[in-house]
CSV table of C-alpha atoms and ligand atoms in Angstrom, one decimal:
chain,number,residue,atom,x,y,z
A,40,UNK,CA,60.9,30.5,-154.8
A,41,UNK,CA,57.7,31.1,-152.9
A,42,UNK,CA,56.6,33.7,-154.5
A,43,UNK,CA,53.0,36.1,-154.9
A,44,UNK,CA,51.8,38.1,-157.1
A,45,UNK,CA,49.4,40.8,-156.2
A,46,UNK,CA,46.9,44.1,-157.7
A,47,UNK,CA,44.1,44.7,-159.2
A,48,UNK,CA,41.5,42.5,-161.3
A,49,UNK,CA,42.6,43.0,-164.9
A,50,UNK,CA,46.5,44.2,-163.6
A,51,UNK,CA,48.1,42.3,-166.1
A,52,UNK,CA,49.3,39.5,-162.8
A,53,UNK,CA,47.6,36.2,-165.1
A,54,UNK,CA,49.4,37.4,-167.9
A,55,UNK,CA,53.1,37.8,-166.4
A,56,UNK,CA,52.3,34.5,-164.8
A,57,UNK,CA,52.6,32.7,-167.6
A,58,UNK,CA,55.9,34.6,-168.4
A,59,UNK,CA,57.4,33.3,-165.4
A,60,UNK,CA,56.4,29.9,-165.5
A,61,UNK,CA,59.3,29.1,-167.5
A,62,UNK,CA,62.2,30.7,-165.7
A,63,UNK,CA,61.8,29.7,-162.7
A,64,UNK,CA,59.9,26.5,-164.1
A,65,UNK,CA,57.9,26.4,-160.5
A,66,UNK,CA,53.3,25.4,-160.6
A,67,UNK,CA,51.6,28.8,-161.4
A,68,UNK,CA,48.3,28.9,-158.6
A,69,UNK,CA,45.7,31.4,-159.5
A,70,UNK,CA,43.1,30.7,-157.0
A,71,UNK,CA,40.8,32.5,-159.6
A,72,UNK,CA,41.0,29.9,-161.9
A,73,UNK,CA,40.8,27.2,-159.4
A,74,UNK,CA,38.0,29.1,-158.7
A,75,UNK,CA,36.4,28.6,-162.6
A,76,UNK,CA,37.3,24.8,-162.4
A,77,UNK,CA,35.5,24.5,-159.5
A,78,UNK,CA,32.7,26.0,-161.3
A,79,UNK,CA,32.0,24.4,-164.3
A,80,UNK,CA,32.7,20.7,-162.9
A,81,UNK,CA,29.6,22.2,-160.0
A,82,UNK,CA,31.0,20.8,-157.0
A,83,UNK,CA,29.4,21.7,-153.2
A,84,UNK,CA,32.3,24.5,-153.3
A,85,UNK,CA,31.9,26.0,-156.9
A,86,UNK,CA,27.7,26.2,-156.2
A,87,UNK,CA,28.9,28.4,-152.5
A,88,UNK,CA,31.5,29.9,-155.3
A,89,UNK,CA,29.5,31.5,-158.8
A,90,UNK,CA,27.4,33.3,-156.2
A,91,UNK,CA,29.8,35.5,-155.5
A,92,UNK,CA,32.4,36.1,-158.0
A,93,UNK,CA,29.5,36.6,-161.1
A,94,UNK,CA,28.6,39.6,-158.7
A,95,UNK,CA,32.4,40.6,-158.4
A,96,UNK,CA,32.7,40.1,-154.5
A,97,UNK,CA,35.3,37.9,-153.0
A,98,UNK,CA,34.4,33.8,-152.0
A,99,UNK,CA,34.9,33.2,-148.3
A,100,UNK,CA,38.0,33.3,-146.7
A,101,UNK,CA,37.4,29.1,-145.7
A,102,UNK,CA,36.6,28.5,-148.4
A,103,UNK,CA,38.9,30.2,-150.6
A,104,UNK,CA,41.4,30.0,-147.5
A,105,UNK,CA,41.3,25.3,-147.4
A,106,UNK,CA,41.0,25.4,-150.9
A,107,UNK,CA,45.5,27.3,-151.3
A,108,UNK,CA,46.6,25.9,-148.6
A,109,UNK,CA,44.9,22.5,-149.4
A,110,UNK,CA,46.6,22.8,-153.7
A,111,UNK,CA,50.2,24.2,-151.9
A,112,UNK,CA,50.8,20.9,-149.9
A,113,UNK,CA,50.8,18.6,-152.3
A,114,UNK,CA,54.3,17.1,-153.8
A,115,UNK,CA,54.9,19.6,-156.5
A,116,UNK,CA,54.8,22.9,-154.7
A,117,UNK,CA,57.9,21.8,-153.0
A,118,UNK,CA,60.6,23.5,-154.6
A,119,UNK,CA,58.1,26.8,-154.6
A,120,UNK,CA,55.3,28.4,-156.2
A,121,UNK,CA,53.8,31.5,-157.2
A,122,UNK,CA,50.4,32.2,-156.2
A,123,UNK,CA,48.7,34.3,-158.5
A,124,UNK,CA,45.2,36.2,-156.4
A,125,UNK,CA,45.0,34.9,-152.7
A,126,UNK,CA,45.4,36.1,-150.6
A,127,UNK,CA,43.2,39.4,-150.8
A,128,UNK,CA,42.5,39.7,-147.5
A,129,UNK,CA,44.5,40.6,-143.6
A,130,UNK,CA,42.3,37.0,-142.4
A,131,UNK,CA,43.8,35.4,-146.0
A,132,UNK,CA,47.7,36.2,-145.6
A,133,UNK,CA,47.6,35.9,-141.9
A,134,UNK,CA,46.9,32.3,-142.7
A,135,UNK,CA,48.9,31.6,-145.2
A,136,UNK,CA,52.2,33.0,-143.7
A,137,UNK,CA,51.3,30.7,-140.1
A,138,UNK,CA,50.4,27.5,-142.6
A,139,UNK,CA,54.5,28.5,-143.5
A,140,UNK,CA,55.2,28.9,-140.4
A,141,UNK,CA,54.5,25.5,-139.8
A,142,UNK,CA,56.5,24.0,-143.1
A,143,UNK,CA,59.0,25.6,-142.3
A,144,UNK,CA,58.4,27.8,-145.5
A,145,UNK,CA,58.6,30.9,-146.2
A,146,UNK,CA,57.3,33.9,-149.3
A,147,UNK,CA,59.9,35.3,-150.9
A,148,UNK,CA,59.0,38.1,-152.4
A,149,UNK,CA,55.4,39.9,-153.2
A,150,UNK,CA,55.0,41.7,-156.5
A,151,UNK,CA,52.3,44.5,-156.4
A,152,UNK,CA,51.3,45.6,-159.8
A,153,UNK,CA,50.2,49.2,-160.0
A,154,UNK,CA,47.6,49.7,-162.6
A,155,UNK,CA,45.1,53.3,-162.6
A,156,UNK,CA,41.5,52.5,-162.3
A,157,UNK,CA,41.2,54.1,-164.9
A,158,UNK,CA,42.9,52.3,-166.8
A,159,UNK,CA,41.6,48.6,-165.3
A,160,UNK,CA,38.1,48.6,-166.7
A,161,UNK,CA,39.4,48.9,-170.7
A,162,UNK,CA,41.4,45.6,-170.0
A,163,UNK,CA,38.7,43.7,-168.5
A,164,UNK,CA,35.8,44.7,-170.9
A,165,UNK,CA,38.9,43.6,-174.1
A,166,UNK,CA,40.6,40.3,-172.0
A,167,UNK,CA,39.3,37.0,-173.9
A,168,UNK,CA,40.1,33.7,-172.5
A,169,UNK,CA,41.7,31.4,-174.9
A,170,UNK,CA,39.4,28.1,-172.6
A,171,UNK,CA,41.9,25.0,-175.2
A,172,UNK,CA,45.9,26.9,-174.1
A,173,UNK,CA,45.2,28.9,-171.1
A,174,UNK,CA,46.4,32.1,-173.3
A,175,UNK,CA,44.9,35.5,-172.1
A,176,UNK,CA,44.0,38.2,-175.6
A,177,UNK,CA,42.5,41.4,-175.2
A,178,UNK,CA,41.0,42.6,-178.4
A,179,UNK,CA,42.8,46.1,-179.0
A,180,UNK,CA,46.1,45.2,-176.5
A,181,UNK,CA,46.4,41.9,-177.6
A,182,UNK,CA,44.4,41.1,-180.8
A,183,UNK,CA,43.8,37.0,-181.1
A,184,UNK,CA,44.5,35.6,-184.4
A,185,UNK,CA,40.9,34.9,-186.5
A,186,UNK,CA,41.6,31.1,-186.1
A,187,UNK,CA,41.3,30.6,-182.3
A,188,UNK,CA,38.6,33.6,-182.1
A,189,UNK,CA,35.3,31.7,-181.6
A,190,UNK,CA,36.6,29.5,-178.9
A,191,UNK,CA,37.5,32.3,-176.8
A,192,UNK,CA,35.3,33.1,-174.2
A,193,UNK,CA,34.8,36.1,-172.1
A,194,UNK,CA,34.5,36.1,-168.7
A,195,UNK,CA,31.2,36.4,-166.5
A,196,UNK,CA,33.0,38.9,-164.1
A,197,UNK,CA,34.6,41.1,-167.3
A,198,UNK,CA,31.5,43.4,-167.1
A,199,UNK,CA,32.5,46.9,-166.4
A,200,UNK,CA,29.2,46.6,-163.2
A,201,UNK,CA,31.5,43.6,-161.6
A,202,UNK,CA,35.2,45.3,-162.8
A,203,UNK,CA,33.7,48.2,-160.4
A,204,UNK,CA,32.4,46.0,-157.6
A,205,UNK,CA,36.1,44.0,-158.1
A,206,UNK,CA,38.0,47.5,-158.1
A,207,UNK,CA,35.7,48.5,-155.4
A,208,UNK,CA,36.5,44.8,-152.7
A,209,UNK,CA,40.2,45.4,-154.4
A,210,UNK,CA,40.9,48.9,-152.7
A,211,UNK,CA,38.6,48.2,-149.0
A,212,UNK,CA,40.1,44.5,-148.6
A,213,UNK,CA,42.6,43.7,-150.6
A,214,UNK,CA,44.4,46.5,-150.5
A,215,UNK,CA,45.3,46.9,-146.5
A,216,UNK,CA,47.8,43.4,-146.7
A,217,UNK,CA,50.5,45.4,-148.5
A,218,UNK,CA,51.4,46.9,-144.4
A,219,UNK,CA,51.7,43.4,-144.0
A,220,UNK,CA,54.1,42.8,-147.2
A,221,UNK,CA,55.6,45.5,-146.4
A,222,UNK,CA,56.8,45.2,-142.8
A,223,UNK,CA,58.0,42.3,-143.8
A,224,UNK,CA,60.4,43.4,-146.6
A,225,UNK,CA,59.2,41.1,-148.8
A,226,UNK,CA,57.2,43.5,-150.7
A,227,UNK,CA,58.2,45.2,-154.5
A,228,UNK,CA,56.0,47.5,-156.2
A,229,UNK,CA,55.5,47.3,-160.1
A,230,UNK,CA,54.4,49.8,-162.5
A,231,UNK,CA,51.0,47.5,-164.4
A,232,UNK,CA,50.9,50.6,-167.2
A,233,UNK,CA,53.0,49.7,-170.1
A,234,UNK,CA,53.3,47.2,-173.2
A,235,UNK,CA,53.4,43.0,-171.5
A,236,UNK,CA,57.5,43.0,-171.8
A,237,UNK,CA,57.6,46.3,-170.6
A,238,UNK,CA,56.0,45.1,-167.7
A,239,UNK,CA,58.0,41.7,-167.8
A,240,UNK,CA,61.0,43.5,-168.4
A,241,UNK,CA,60.3,46.2,-165.2
A,242,UNK,CA,59.0,41.9,-162.8
A,243,UNK,CA,62.8,41.2,-164.2
A,244,UNK,CA,64.9,43.6,-162.2
A,245,UNK,CA,62.1,44.3,-159.3
A,246,UNK,CA,63.0,40.4,-159.4
A,247,UNK,CA,66.7,40.9,-159.6
B,328,AP5,P1,40.9,36.8,-160.8
B,328,AP5,O1,40.0,35.6,-161.3
B,328,AP5,O2,42.0,36.9,-159.2
B,328,AP5,O3,40.8,37.8,-161.0
B,328,AP5,P2,41.7,39.5,-160.5
B,328,AP5,O4,42.4,39.3,-160.0
B,328,AP5,O5,40.2,40.1,-160.6
B,328,AP5,O6,42.2,39.4,-161.7
B,328,AP5,P3,42.1,38.9,-163.5
B,328,AP5,O7,42.6,37.3,-163.4
B,328,AP5,O8,41.0,39.1,-163.6
B,328,AP5,O9,43.3,39.3,-164.0
B,328,AP5,P4,44.8,40.2,-164.1
B,328,AP5,O10,45.6,40.4,-163.0
B,328,AP5,O11,45.2,37.6,-164.1
B,328,AP5,O12,45.1,40.1,-165.4
B,328,AP5,P5,44.8,38.7,-167.2
B,328,AP5,O13,46.6,39.4,-167.3
B,328,AP5,O14,44.2,38.4,-167.1
B,328,AP5,O15,39.4,35.9,-159.7
B,328,AP5,C1,37.9,36.4,-159.8
B,328,AP5,C2,36.9,36.7,-158.9
B,328,AP5,O16,37.3,34.7,-158.1
B,328,AP5,C3,37.3,37.2,-157.9
B,328,AP5,O17,36.6,38.5,-157.9
B,328,AP5,C4,36.6,36.3,-156.6
B,328,AP5,O18,35.4,36.5,-156.3
B,328,AP5,C5,37.4,34.6,-156.9
B,328,AP5,N1,38.3,34.9,-156.1
B,328,AP5,C6,39.9,34.9,-156.6
B,328,AP5,N2,40.7,34.6,-155.6
B,328,AP5,C7,40.0,34.9,-154.3
B,328,AP5,C8,40.3,35.4,-153.2
B,328,AP5,N3,42.2,35.1,-152.3
B,328,AP5,N4,39.8,35.5,-152.3
B,328,AP5,C9,38.5,35.6,-152.1
B,328,AP5,N5,37.7,35.5,-153.8
B,328,AP5,C10,38.5,35.2,-154.5
B,328,AP5,O19,45.0,40.7,-168.0
B,328,AP5,C11,44.0,41.1,-168.0
B,328,AP5,C12,43.8,41.6,-169.7
B,328,AP5,O20,44.4,43.0,-169.2
B,328,AP5,C13,44.4,41.2,-170.4
B,328,AP5,O21,42.6,40.9,-171.3
B,328,AP5,C14,45.3,41.0,-170.4
B,328,AP5,O22,45.3,40.7,-172.1
B,328,AP5,C15,45.8,42.9,-171.0
B,328,AP5,N6,46.7,43.2,-170.5
B,328,AP5,C16,47.7,42.3,-169.0
B,328,AP5,N7,48.8,43.4,-170.0
B,328,AP5,C17,48.6,44.3,-170.3
B,328,AP5,C18,49.7,44.8,-170.3
B,328,AP5,N8,50.5,45.5,-169.9
B,328,AP5,N9,49.4,46.4,-171.7
B,328,AP5,C19,48.1,45.7,-171.7
B,328,AP5,N10,47.0,45.8,-171.8
B,328,AP5,C20,47.6,44.4,-170.7
């Protein structure tokens, strides 16, 4: 299964991906997680990416495309993968399409998580990530247990100004890729409002 998860920032892509990984046994490839790892490691790519990410802007296409195409060519992706946060622009979608065609494979499904802008800011501001387990929490919607609270991380781009900037980039640059996948008959829209369990049930239906 080769799957793409797309949607506005904080729509719940990472939350649902964690549940889908167990079901399909394919690697979860989050462009945001890969870029944050590069920032932490202080690589050249990370130094470039950090400038854009802190401000809630998109990292340039050439940087992200190279990183993802290299990752999906790895042996553990031979039977499939779950892309989360990529593609995010038309050039990224076209580069992925060309790489798939060259490899003689194809994307099976694109899940679009739809959440109104008004909810996005609240989800982002309250998000906390566990750097040890990778678990995503929310201080109100999915509160962390007391024993992990101390070590939780609040992402640098999870403040209101950066979230609004990320939303702006989503509407201007990412939403326009949907007709590309709709035209190929691959797009499945999932209502992302409701509890994570309710959204999971809709994902199962969309993938049936
Ligand atoms: P990235 O890390 O991809 O961030 P994003 O797309 O903005 O998405 P998030 O990871 O913030 O949210 P999510 O949808 O996974 O939501 P989550 O499950 O955590 O990208 C970050 C940056 O990297 C970009 O701004 C850009 O600079 C750069 N970048 C990455 N990819 C790029 C690319 N391809 N091209 C160029 N630049 C790129 O949920 C959010 C919160 O809500 C959590 O607290 C969670 O607990 C809660 N929650 C989830 N589901 C529910 C629910 N159903 N009900 C209530 N709360 C919920």
